[in-house]
XYZ file of C-alpha atoms in Angstrom:
674
model
C 5.418 -2.615 -22.711
C 8.311 -1.191 -20.644
C 11.035 -0.346 -23.519
C 14.604 0.530 -22.541
C 17.100 0.944 -25.212
C 20.100 -1.499 -25.005
C 23.057 0.817 -25.856
C 21.605 3.336 -23.624
C 21.534 0.935 -20.581
C 25.268 0.285 -21.282
C 25.753 4.232 -20.729
C 23.718 3.771 -17.779
C 26.253 1.080 -16.488
C 28.732 3.693 -16.228
C 26.716 6.681 -15.211
C 27.992 6.648 -11.667
C 31.732 6.849 -13.012
C 31.527 9.195 -15.876
C 31.087 12.982 -16.034
C 27.736 14.187 -16.303
C 26.942 15.757 -19.646
C 26.267 19.479 -19.607
C 22.860 20.678 -19.751
C 21.436 21.397 -23.140
C 20.770 24.900 -23.868
C 18.281 24.226 -26.799
C 14.643 23.315 -26.790
C 11.407 25.016 -26.026
C 11.304 27.697 -23.475
C 11.646 26.499 -19.659
C 8.692 26.991 -17.224
C 8.674 30.497 -15.709
C 10.247 29.709 -12.486
C 10.260 33.328 -11.013
C 8.163 32.395 -8.160
C 9.861 29.172 -7.599
C 12.078 29.159 -4.549
C 15.839 28.347 -4.345
C 16.689 25.066 -2.920
C 17.878 23.690 -0.629
C 18.897 27.088 1.021
C 21.021 27.887 4.054
C 21.589 24.839 6.184
C 20.455 25.216 9.697
C 22.918 24.262 12.495
C 20.626 23.775 15.394
C 17.549 22.023 15.757
C 14.661 22.393 18.222
C 11.962 19.824 19.079
C 12.394 16.011 19.388
C 13.414 14.346 16.019
C 11.819 15.008 12.555
C 8.538 14.267 11.291
C 10.477 13.402 7.818
C 12.565 10.887 9.551
C 10.953 7.382 9.425
C 13.878 5.673 10.745
C 11.577 4.201 13.425
C 10.685 1.659 10.452
C 14.063 0.029 10.974
C 14.336 -3.255 12.850
C 17.920 -2.789 13.772
C 20.706 -4.238 13.664
C 19.931 -6.029 10.306
C 20.070 -9.728 10.438
C 18.552 -9.838 13.861
C 15.890 -12.408 12.397
C 18.421 -14.706 10.971
C 19.436 -15.149 7.608
C 16.778 -14.445 4.622
C 15.263 -17.378 2.981
C 12.186 -18.095 0.973
C 8.893 -19.275 2.654
C 5.315 -19.783 1.158
C 6.490 -17.710 -2.191
C 7.921 -14.875 -0.563
C 10.960 -13.757 1.235
C 11.391 -14.491 4.976
C 14.010 -14.587 7.726
C 14.842 -17.699 9.584
C 12.446 -16.944 12.462
C 9.537 -16.624 10.220
C 9.427 -12.722 9.917
C 8.098 -11.828 6.420
C 10.619 -9.403 4.631
C 9.671 -6.283 2.529
C 12.401 -4.273 1.012
C 12.003 -0.732 -0.141
C 15.476 0.615 -1.285
C 17.987 2.013 -3.558
C 20.992 1.035 -5.528
C 24.389 2.398 -4.923
C 26.755 1.744 -8.048
C 30.325 2.001 -8.923
C 32.546 4.396 -7.115
C 29.832 5.452 -4.727
C 29.912 2.028 -2.903
C 33.574 2.873 -1.735
C 33.377 6.047 0.052
C 35.303 7.262 3.123
C 34.029 6.859 6.240
C 32.693 10.270 7.168
C 30.391 10.161 4.114
C 29.461 6.453 4.766
C 28.045 7.450 7.878
C 26.349 10.104 6.595
C 24.778 8.131 3.806
C 23.719 5.410 5.752
C 21.854 8.044 8.356
C 20.110 9.711 5.415
C 19.044 6.255 3.897
C 17.745 5.296 7.154
C 15.825 8.355 7.934
C 14.126 7.927 4.578
C 12.795 4.619 5.432
C 15.417 2.578 2.969
C 15.972 -1.014 4.356
C 17.882 -2.709 1.408
C 20.681 -1.455 -0.673
C 21.991 -3.081 -3.780
C 25.442 -2.574 -4.302
C 25.995 -2.925 -7.837
C 28.870 -2.411 -10.583
C 31.526 -2.825 -7.667
C 33.701 -4.466 -10.372
C 33.592 -1.513 -12.732
C 37.124 0.073 -13.624
C 38.271 2.492 -11.351
C 35.370 1.917 -8.935
C 37.771 0.527 -6.013
C 37.166 -2.906 -5.757
C 40.643 -3.920 -7.492
C 44.169 -3.123 -6.783
C 44.733 -0.673 -9.841
C 48.544 -1.099 -9.738
C 48.229 -4.889 -10.953
C 47.730 -6.129 -14.610
C 45.040 -8.303 -13.623
C 41.749 -8.437 -11.905
C 42.856 -11.148 -9.493
C 43.782 -8.658 -6.706
C 41.430 -6.898 -4.327
C 42.118 -3.231 -3.291
C 42.867 -3.162 0.496
C 41.663 0.379 0.909
C 38.528 -0.465 -1.276
C 37.650 -3.726 0.817
C 38.106 -1.257 4.235
C 35.819 1.168 2.980
C 33.074 -1.588 1.660
C 33.629 -3.188 5.199
C 32.824 0.021 6.705
C 29.844 1.037 4.734
C 28.236 -2.301 5.203
C 28.886 -2.265 8.789
C 27.059 1.120 9.029
C 24.147 0.118 7.015
C 23.835 -2.899 9.260
C 23.743 -1.081 12.328
C 20.493 1.009 10.976
C 18.627 -2.199 10.135
C 19.714 -1.865 6.303
C 20.308 -5.055 4.330
C 22.613 -5.654 1.627
C 21.842 -7.159 -1.781
C 25.344 -7.997 -3.624
C 25.835 -7.955 -7.340
C 28.500 -10.463 -8.529
C 29.079 -9.606 -12.153
C 28.459 -6.302 -13.904
C 31.279 -4.148 -15.494
C 34.514 -6.098 -14.901
C 37.277 -5.325 -17.537
C 39.839 -7.959 -17.651
C 43.675 -7.021 -18.096
C 46.679 -8.608 -19.653
C 47.362 -11.186 -17.148
C 43.874 -12.492 -16.354
C 44.117 -15.200 -19.491
C 41.133 -14.257 -20.928
C 40.485 -14.497 -24.608
C 40.033 -11.363 -26.505
C 39.584 -9.460 -23.083
C 39.840 -5.989 -24.788
C 36.859 -6.481 -26.742
C 34.956 -8.562 -24.074
C 32.635 -5.778 -22.449
C 30.860 -5.382 -19.435
C 32.605 -8.415 -17.885
C 31.449 -10.758 -20.320
C 27.756 -10.698 -18.902
C 26.660 -13.230 -21.629
C 29.724 -15.119 -22.133
C 30.057 -16.349 -18.726
C 26.885 -18.395 -19.223
C 29.017 -20.867 -21.405
C 32.706 -20.130 -21.214
C 34.328 -22.143 -18.486
C 37.433 -19.626 -18.317
C 35.159 -16.744 -17.229
C 33.228 -18.924 -14.858
C 36.155 -19.789 -13.354
C 37.256 -16.215 -12.860
C 34.012 -15.457 -11.512
C 34.023 -18.007 -8.876
C 37.471 -17.205 -7.900
C 36.417 -13.329 -7.319
C 33.180 -14.448 -5.519
C 35.204 -16.539 -3.240
C 37.800 -13.838 -2.452
C 34.933 -11.360 -1.771
C 32.367 -13.525 0.055
C 34.896 -15.145 2.201
C 36.559 -11.828 3.240
C 36.248 -10.854 6.797
C 34.430 -7.575 7.349
C 36.897 -5.917 9.864
C 34.021 -4.288 11.255
C 31.567 -6.810 12.094
C 34.180 -9.660 12.398
C 32.144 -11.776 10.010
C 32.745 -13.120 6.483
C 30.537 -11.903 4.067
C 29.125 -15.395 3.568
C 28.341 -15.607 7.312
C 26.783 -12.104 7.481
C 22.852 -12.316 8.075
C 23.223 -8.470 6.938
C 23.841 -9.695 3.403
C 20.093 -10.716 2.458
C 20.428 -11.257 -1.603
C 22.891 -12.067 -4.459
C 22.412 -11.855 -8.021
C 25.135 -13.867 -10.518
C 24.923 -11.460 -13.311
C 23.457 -8.060 -13.477
C 21.247 -7.143 -16.517
C 22.045 -9.948 -18.957
C 20.454 -12.813 -20.692
C 21.236 -15.428 -23.339
C 17.664 -15.204 -24.779
C 18.465 -11.450 -25.645
C 19.869 -11.203 -29.217
C 21.508 -7.864 -28.555
C 23.582 -9.673 -25.762
C 24.783 -12.185 -28.058
C 25.492 -10.000 -31.050
C 28.012 -8.141 -28.784
C 30.242 -11.272 -28.203
C 33.667 -10.983 -29.779
C 34.098 -13.819 -32.453
C 35.761 -16.186 -30.259
C 32.711 -16.410 -28.106
C 30.327 -16.405 -30.747
C 32.407 -19.292 -32.478
C 32.208 -21.167 -29.166
C 28.505 -20.530 -28.599
C 28.058 -21.944 -32.322
C 30.024 -25.259 -31.395
C 28.162 -25.786 -28.371
C 24.827 -25.133 -29.976
C 25.977 -27.920 -32.559
C 26.899 -30.317 -29.781
C 23.358 -29.761 -28.068
C 21.538 -30.394 -31.497
C 23.398 -33.652 -32.073
C 22.941 -34.706 -28.414
C 18.902 -34.073 -29.122
C 18.829 -35.417 -32.311
C 17.993 -31.954 -33.815
C 19.414 -30.551 -37.175
C 21.460 -27.720 -36.384
C 20.444 -24.983 -38.652
C 23.306 -22.720 -40.372
C 24.200 -19.346 -39.088
C 25.004 -17.334 -35.776
C 23.208 -18.390 -33.060
C 21.986 -14.768 -32.316
C 20.815 -14.542 -35.877
C 18.565 -17.441 -35.196
C 17.410 -16.321 -31.838
C 16.307 -13.077 -33.289
C 14.652 -15.055 -36.135
C 12.788 -17.212 -33.451
C 14.391 -20.496 -34.070
C 13.082 -23.014 -31.691
C 16.204 -25.090 -31.054
C 18.259 -22.246 -30.575
C 15.677 -20.918 -28.051
C 15.844 -24.401 -26.428
C 19.556 -24.538 -26.336
C 20.125 -20.881 -24.890
C 17.497 -21.455 -22.091
C 19.077 -24.757 -21.075
C 22.699 -23.369 -21.250
C 21.727 -20.248 -19.166
C 19.628 -22.775 -16.701
C 22.839 -24.939 -16.332
C 25.038 -21.737 -15.605
C 22.466 -20.391 -12.948
C 22.412 -24.012 -11.221
C 26.170 -24.593 -11.210
C 26.960 -20.856 -10.037
C 24.399 -21.104 -7.251
C 25.798 -24.665 -6.156
C 29.233 -23.159 -5.891
C 28.282 -20.291 -4.083
C 26.397 -22.640 -1.622
C 29.546 -24.602 -1.227
C 31.436 -21.600 0.116
C 28.920 -20.914 2.641
C 26.257 -18.649 1.063
C 22.896 -19.098 2.720
C 20.746 -16.393 1.418
C 18.623 -16.552 -1.706
C 20.294 -16.254 -5.134
C 19.159 -15.138 -8.522
C 20.311 -15.493 -11.848
C 19.947 -12.030 -13.581
C 17.411 -9.746 -14.814
C 16.715 -8.250 -18.139
C 13.825 -6.739 -20.062
C 12.109 -7.715 -23.345
C 13.180 -11.223 -23.226
C 10.756 -14.389 -24.097
C 9.231 -16.261 -21.299
C 11.919 -19.032 -21.778
C 14.133 -16.388 -19.900
C 12.040 -16.826 -17.052
C 11.736 -20.441 -17.170
C 15.436 -20.368 -16.860
C 15.233 -18.501 -13.495
C 12.861 -21.164 -12.274
C 15.419 -23.085 -10.509
C 16.855 -19.757 -8.788
C 15.407 -18.669 -5.531
C 13.582 -15.572 -6.562
C 12.628 -13.428 -9.747
C 14.210 -9.911 -10.383
C 13.266 -7.668 -13.091
C 14.490 -4.198 -13.764
C 12.780 -1.513 -16.098
C 12.835 2.401 -16.699
C 10.046 4.609 -17.597
C 11.267 5.121 -20.924
C 14.906 6.117 -21.322
C 16.775 9.188 -20.522
C 18.063 10.425 -23.836
C 21.566 12.217 -23.668
C 22.105 12.642 -19.939
C 20.146 14.718 -17.238
C 19.128 18.014 -19.067
C 16.929 20.064 -16.908
C 16.625 22.549 -19.876
C 16.170 20.178 -22.823
C 13.086 19.259 -24.399
C 10.488 17.050 -22.523
C 11.761 13.074 -23.450
C 8.755 11.209 -22.559
C 4.887 11.475 -21.579
C 4.681 11.306 -17.917
C 4.126 7.892 -16.526
C 0.937 9.001 -14.656
C -0.448 9.805 -18.158
C 0.272 6.090 -19.494
C -1.098 3.346 -17.027
C -0.865 0.600 -19.627
C 2.833 -0.327 -19.814
C 3.735 1.464 -16.932
C 6.559 0.359 -14.450
C 4.146 -1.384 -11.993
C 3.007 -3.713 -14.959
C 6.498 -5.229 -14.460
C 4.583 -7.513 -11.984
C 3.036 -9.578 -15.029
C 6.545 -11.070 -15.163
C 6.247 -12.603 -11.829
C 6.508 -16.337 -11.771
C 3.809 -18.115 -9.534
C 5.154 -19.042 -6.308
C 8.326 -17.219 -6.437
C 9.639 -14.051 -4.331
C 9.571 -11.073 -6.896
C 11.631 -7.698 -6.682
C 12.102 -5.061 -8.928
C 15.641 -4.151 -7.835
C 16.321 -1.496 -10.435
C 13.711 0.858 -11.851
C 14.340 4.670 -12.747
C 12.430 7.509 -14.526
C 13.644 10.018 -16.944
C 13.688 13.320 -15.174
C 14.068 15.577 -18.218
C 10.229 15.806 -18.805
C 10.080 17.711 -15.565
C 7.130 15.455 -14.041
C 9.390 12.661 -12.425
C 7.449 13.372 -9.138
C 4.844 10.996 -10.246
C 6.763 7.982 -9.763
C 7.982 7.030 -6.437
C 4.389 6.813 -4.785
C 3.047 5.102 -7.909
C 5.795 2.200 -7.285
C 5.190 1.837 -3.756
C 1.514 1.536 -3.927
C 1.475 -0.896 -6.819
C 4.120 -2.818 -5.240
C 2.073 -3.252 -2.323
C -1.026 -3.955 -3.921
C 0.863 -6.754 -5.609
C 2.439 -7.888 -2.574
C 5.970 -7.807 -4.124
C 9.067 -8.543 -1.963
C 11.141 -5.613 -2.816
C 11.244 -2.313 -4.667
C 14.625 -0.530 -5.267
C 15.375 2.589 -7.385
C 18.336 3.033 -9.400
C 20.557 4.989 -8.311
C 21.602 6.856 -5.310
C 24.839 8.914 -4.399
C 25.747 11.754 -1.794
C 25.440 12.136 1.879
C 23.178 15.369 1.733
C 21.373 17.647 -0.897
C 23.533 18.924 -3.707
C 23.707 22.678 -4.941
C 22.604 21.184 -8.548
C 20.863 18.234 -10.084
C 23.269 15.990 -11.799
C 23.670 12.449 -13.058
C 21.199 10.608 -15.157
C 19.004 8.887 -12.585
C 20.517 9.861 -9.328
C 17.918 10.322 -6.498
C 19.985 12.012 -3.891
C 20.200 15.537 -5.311
C 16.464 15.554 -6.620
C 13.880 16.971 -4.423
C 10.996 16.279 -6.146
C 12.042 12.378 -5.884
C 13.949 12.096 -2.560
C 11.426 14.188 -0.637
C 8.648 11.511 -1.231
C 10.884 8.458 0.319
C 9.753 8.607 3.672
C 5.952 8.528 2.749
C 6.611 5.909 0.151
C 8.503 3.861 2.632
C 5.352 3.990 5.037
C 3.109 2.990 2.103
C 4.882 -0.287 1.111
C 6.737 -1.323 4.402
C 4.069 -0.757 6.674
C 1.234 -2.063 4.624
C -0.822 0.931 4.485
C -2.007 -0.087 1.017
C -3.548 -3.491 1.321
C -2.467 -6.351 -1.180
C -4.881 -7.181 -3.775
C -7.884 -9.651 -2.888
C -7.937 -11.406 -6.062
C -4.892 -13.111 -8.078
C -5.074 -13.304 -11.763
C -3.195 -16.242 -13.167
C -1.865 -16.552 -16.830
C -0.694 -19.836 -17.973
C 1.916 -20.469 -20.882
C 2.042 -24.155 -22.378
C 5.635 -25.656 -23.204
C 4.580 -25.242 -26.612
C 3.583 -21.128 -26.379
C 7.284 -20.959 -24.257
C 9.256 -22.489 -26.990
C 7.290 -20.592 -29.708
C 8.815 -17.413 -28.154
C 6.163 -16.124 -26.113
C 6.507 -12.869 -24.043
C 6.241 -13.829 -20.338
C 3.325 -11.676 -19.742
C 1.431 -12.736 -22.768
C -1.574 -14.132 -20.785
C -1.750 -11.538 -18.547
C -3.813 -8.600 -20.147
C -2.187 -4.989 -19.979
C -3.851 -3.212 -16.975
C -4.534 -6.248 -14.770
C -1.736 -5.511 -12.512
C -3.208 -2.022 -11.555
C -6.510 -3.925 -10.364
C -5.529 -7.124 -8.761
C -2.268 -9.338 -8.085
C -1.171 -11.049 -11.012
C 1.393 -13.871 -11.871
C 2.238 -16.304 -14.733
C 2.465 -20.018 -14.420
C 5.045 -21.686 -16.968
C 4.773 -25.200 -17.815
C 7.668 -26.938 -16.619
C 8.441 -24.527 -13.570
C 6.990 -26.337 -10.671
C 3.617 -28.260 -9.950
C 0.488 -26.678 -12.072
C -1.904 -25.290 -9.710
C -5.034 -27.121 -8.944
C -7.117 -24.298 -10.197
C -6.042 -21.287 -12.035
C -8.120 -18.313 -10.959
C -8.498 -15.736 -13.390
C -11.281 -13.359 -14.207
C -12.018 -11.536 -17.655
C -10.330 -7.828 -17.537
C -12.482 -4.765 -17.744
C -12.448 -3.021 -20.986
C -12.073 0.338 -19.558
C -8.260 1.526 -20.465
C -8.874 4.931 -18.933
C -9.452 4.291 -15.343
C -8.160 1.383 -13.152
C -9.358 0.875 -9.691
C -7.847 -1.656 -7.311
C -10.212 -4.503 -6.070
C -9.449 -2.915 -2.695
C -10.678 0.254 -3.950
C -7.818 2.151 -2.282
C -6.004 2.853 -5.610
C -7.583 4.581 -8.765
C -5.653 5.440 -11.773
C -7.211 7.943 -14.502
C -5.283 7.864 -17.724
C -6.360 11.015 -19.470
C -5.688 13.430 -17.971
C -3.080 11.302 -15.789
C -4.344 11.325 -12.042
C -3.574 8.695 -9.282
C -5.058 8.705 -5.943
C -4.499 6.381 -2.745
C -6.908 6.390 0.268
C -6.572 4.329 3.162
C -7.067 4.954 6.869
C -3.592 5.820 7.322
C -2.570 7.451 4.147
C -3.949 9.497 1.277
C -2.153 10.858 -1.894
C -2.937 12.451 -4.960
C -0.335 12.218 -7.994
C -0.457 13.831 -11.277
C -2.636 16.576 -13.013
C -4.629 17.548 -9.948
C -5.109 21.164 -10.413
C -8.869 21.239 -10.813
C -10.684 18.496 -9.540
C -11.974 18.177 -5.697
C -10.433 15.105 -4.518
C -12.066 13.622 -1.545
C -9.964 10.929 -0.245
C -11.859 9.569 3.166
C -11.574 12.124 5.628
C -9.171 14.123 3.663
C -10.123 16.350 0.803
C -7.509 18.063 -1.501
C -8.020 21.127 -3.625
C -4.993 21.816 -5.707
C -4.133 24.725 -7.797
C -0.493 23.618 -9.029
C -0.946 21.877 -12.412
C 1.272 18.857 -11.656
C 2.327 17.589 -8.523
C 2.450 14.729 -5.964
C 0.703 15.229 -2.439
C 0.550 12.839 0.595
C -0.493 12.801 4.092
C 0.549 9.884 6.166
C 0.087 9.034 10.003
C 3.189 8.599 11.686
C 1.677 7.054 14.842
C -0.423 4.406 12.864
C -3.780 5.891 14.040
C -6.106 6.923 11.405
C -5.907 10.369 9.848
C -9.061 11.468 11.732
C -7.375 10.626 15.127
C -3.664 10.900 14.361
C -1.489 13.139 17.014
C 1.196 13.425 14.295
C 1.443 13.477 10.430
C 3.710 13.842 7.557
C 2.267 15.944 4.434
C 4.590 15.944 1.600
C 3.961 18.429 -1.358
C 6.309 18.374 -4.342
C 5.889 19.404 -8.036
C 8.717 20.276 -10.580
C 12.340 21.060 -9.944
C 14.868 22.603 -12.653
C 18.654 23.460 -12.129
C 19.158 27.563 -12.438
C 21.311 29.180 -14.854
C 24.302 27.170 -15.719
C 27.007 27.134 -13.414
C 29.438 30.433 -14.162
C 26.321 32.525 -15.116
C 25.233 35.858 -13.225
C 22.806 33.632 -11.066
C 24.293 29.887 -10.940
C 21.486 29.604 -8.004
C 21.524 25.892 -7.592
C 17.942 24.234 -7.811
C 14.698 25.995 -8.173
C 11.644 24.332 -6.825
C 7.756 24.959 -7.771
C 5.882 25.291 -4.564
C 2.648 23.312 -4.179
C -0.384 25.568 -3.629
C -3.969 24.561 -2.708
C -6.182 23.766 0.189
C -6.380 20.487 2.317
C -9.157 19.760 4.566
C -9.009 16.852 7.235
C -12.075 15.834 9.203
C -11.115 14.918 12.574
C -12.780 12.552 15.150
C -14.701 14.518 17.911
C -12.048 13.408 20.530
C -9.062 14.019 18.404
C -6.526 16.691 19.717
C -6.150 20.017 18.169
C -3.107 20.013 15.717
C -0.584 22.538 15.077
C 1.282 22.656 11.453
C 4.738 23.403 10.965
C 6.761 23.781 7.594
C 10.118 21.720 7.336
C 13.116 22.358 6.013
C 15.018 20.175 3.511
C 16.540 18.539 6.632
C 13.196 18.122 8.335
C 13.812 20.733 11.133
C 10.763 23.057 12.030
C 11.050 26.183 10.118
C 7.477 27.748 10.830
C 4.423 27.398 12.126
C 1.497 28.195 9.871
C -1.940 29.391 10.276
C -5.034 27.222 9.952
C -8.712 27.550 9.780
C -10.575 25.188 12.116
C -14.299 24.626 11.832
C -15.278 22.379 14.513
C -13.953 19.094 13.877
C -12.590 20.059 10.475
C -8.817 21.355 9.983
C -8.366 23.622 6.810
C -4.728 24.048 5.902
C -4.106 26.656 3.269
C -0.789 26.091 0.886
C 0.361 29.468 -0.327
C 3.626 28.797 -2.085
C 5.511 28.138 1.168
C 9.302 27.082 0.390
C 8.773 23.674 1.674
C 8.607 19.977 0.625
C 7.313 18.807 4.094
C 4.953 19.997 6.650
C 4.411 18.420 10.073
C 0.934 18.187 11.424
C 1.251 17.507 15.315
C -1.099 17.659 18.437
C -0.690 20.867 19.989
C 1.260 21.129 23.191
C -0.868 20.051 26.246
C -3.553 18.633 24.087
C -4.875 15.401 25.518
């Protein structure tokens, strides 16, 4: 299973607001990067040609909201006019939400070019982020400047076809005049306590009303009436069904929860067992589990009803957490969609480009990988993974974007959003725990990943595997994915039916899973994931990719053959004109490997980021009538840098990657070609 340390995730909550820990100077020797190139290098001032092959903003359907408000239809997210929604996106957290106008324009433009069409704005309520008026002794007054900056960012995103997902409670720290009991010890806005404490619920409702009825001065729409606002969650990453969330409650709240539990037991003719509710939950006590699920479900229902009453039209969910029992999902059954979060292992001690590897690369461990989060999907409900991340400390984080995009498409998910993003441009050094914007091995893959997922280059799986949990199994504390065997989500679509969560399906299609835990082939035959050594390949008419340890094999992927000499890489070739690769007139080749910071700042050579170039040969079979191609390296901003020689033998193009300082290559029909 995907495991995330609770204490660490609390630290991640403030990652966008706290200084980055200095890089560790101990650990095993760093890779020999003497032949790696300095990134990003000097920025050109003038580009030639028409647009960039690395700019996939043509995917955007601008402005956001043009199809009406988002809703739910046939188990998926869809707009009012019936258009299916499929979101590829990022999170922007804390102070990074409240940036100045110049930065907002550059951020929105960069996200659009990368194919992002949904941004989750999270941790708006964190101390010092920008939402609250810091001159007051309460959190009842919103900052004029903060709202102005938020308005402008949302308007700029909307212009470019990028929707917004708002997180309504995350890191709020109450103040003296808020009238909240034991507020100094009530961490993270009382995420768990809000499910049962009336004062906290009233505080949340009042803040939501102020924010959502606020009129955006750049769109002239209240947020509640803004069709570019696509989704809402009530609470970020919390659950009454997670013992650690209850164990952090200050005494007045733990005592209140105990009184509520005793009242519930009396009403249901159950003898209340002694002990704190958190202790009972950890021990698997059934009455405690049923009480907490019922309490959480009531909170979700009442809070959603309030939001509908102030004009909210779009889908609402409760919260997302990890490692909770199936009863947690059951409490979500009355909301509009299911949202899960997960991280491939946990970043340990901050981003450390010189520290010891923190994890096994995800590509080496298919079982329990992030794509398996889909095993927690409820049958008939839209499903998103609105926050996922990958510890970059092992140097092999390049394995994650294409894996997530490909399997999200195979599973027919409604959205995938990585945590987190900041910055209007490349940075001179990689910083932050999980920040995408300054990591070339990750961000460079976003155009290709957006095409795979949003355009449907990867087909959804043909078959559905349905796991079913009885009510008795749910209240016995079964895991939400207990009836979906590991690895199933890498081969076919998966979902779970929970007794009590809607009508039971007439039939439950399910097939015994293959015992082969070393090779996972999708039932579409487009995706293959080998466990040892980790190697993922994708082959569709418009896209091919190889991710992982691809140094020795000759990989034949339809019309394309990869012969790579770089030990760990992610390489993809995607059509930009929707034609098959053998006929396409314009394609984007993305080739990334490892990246690391140069010497620590202040050293003789503080040379920013060093990137390992990808080397090898790519062969592309072309149709007889396909135009002759030219190949250009692109700079980190997508501009053409130099034309490369290529060997053509009849209808076969051979391109040799010899260590060029490039993340992207453009393959384009030669000028004058028919």
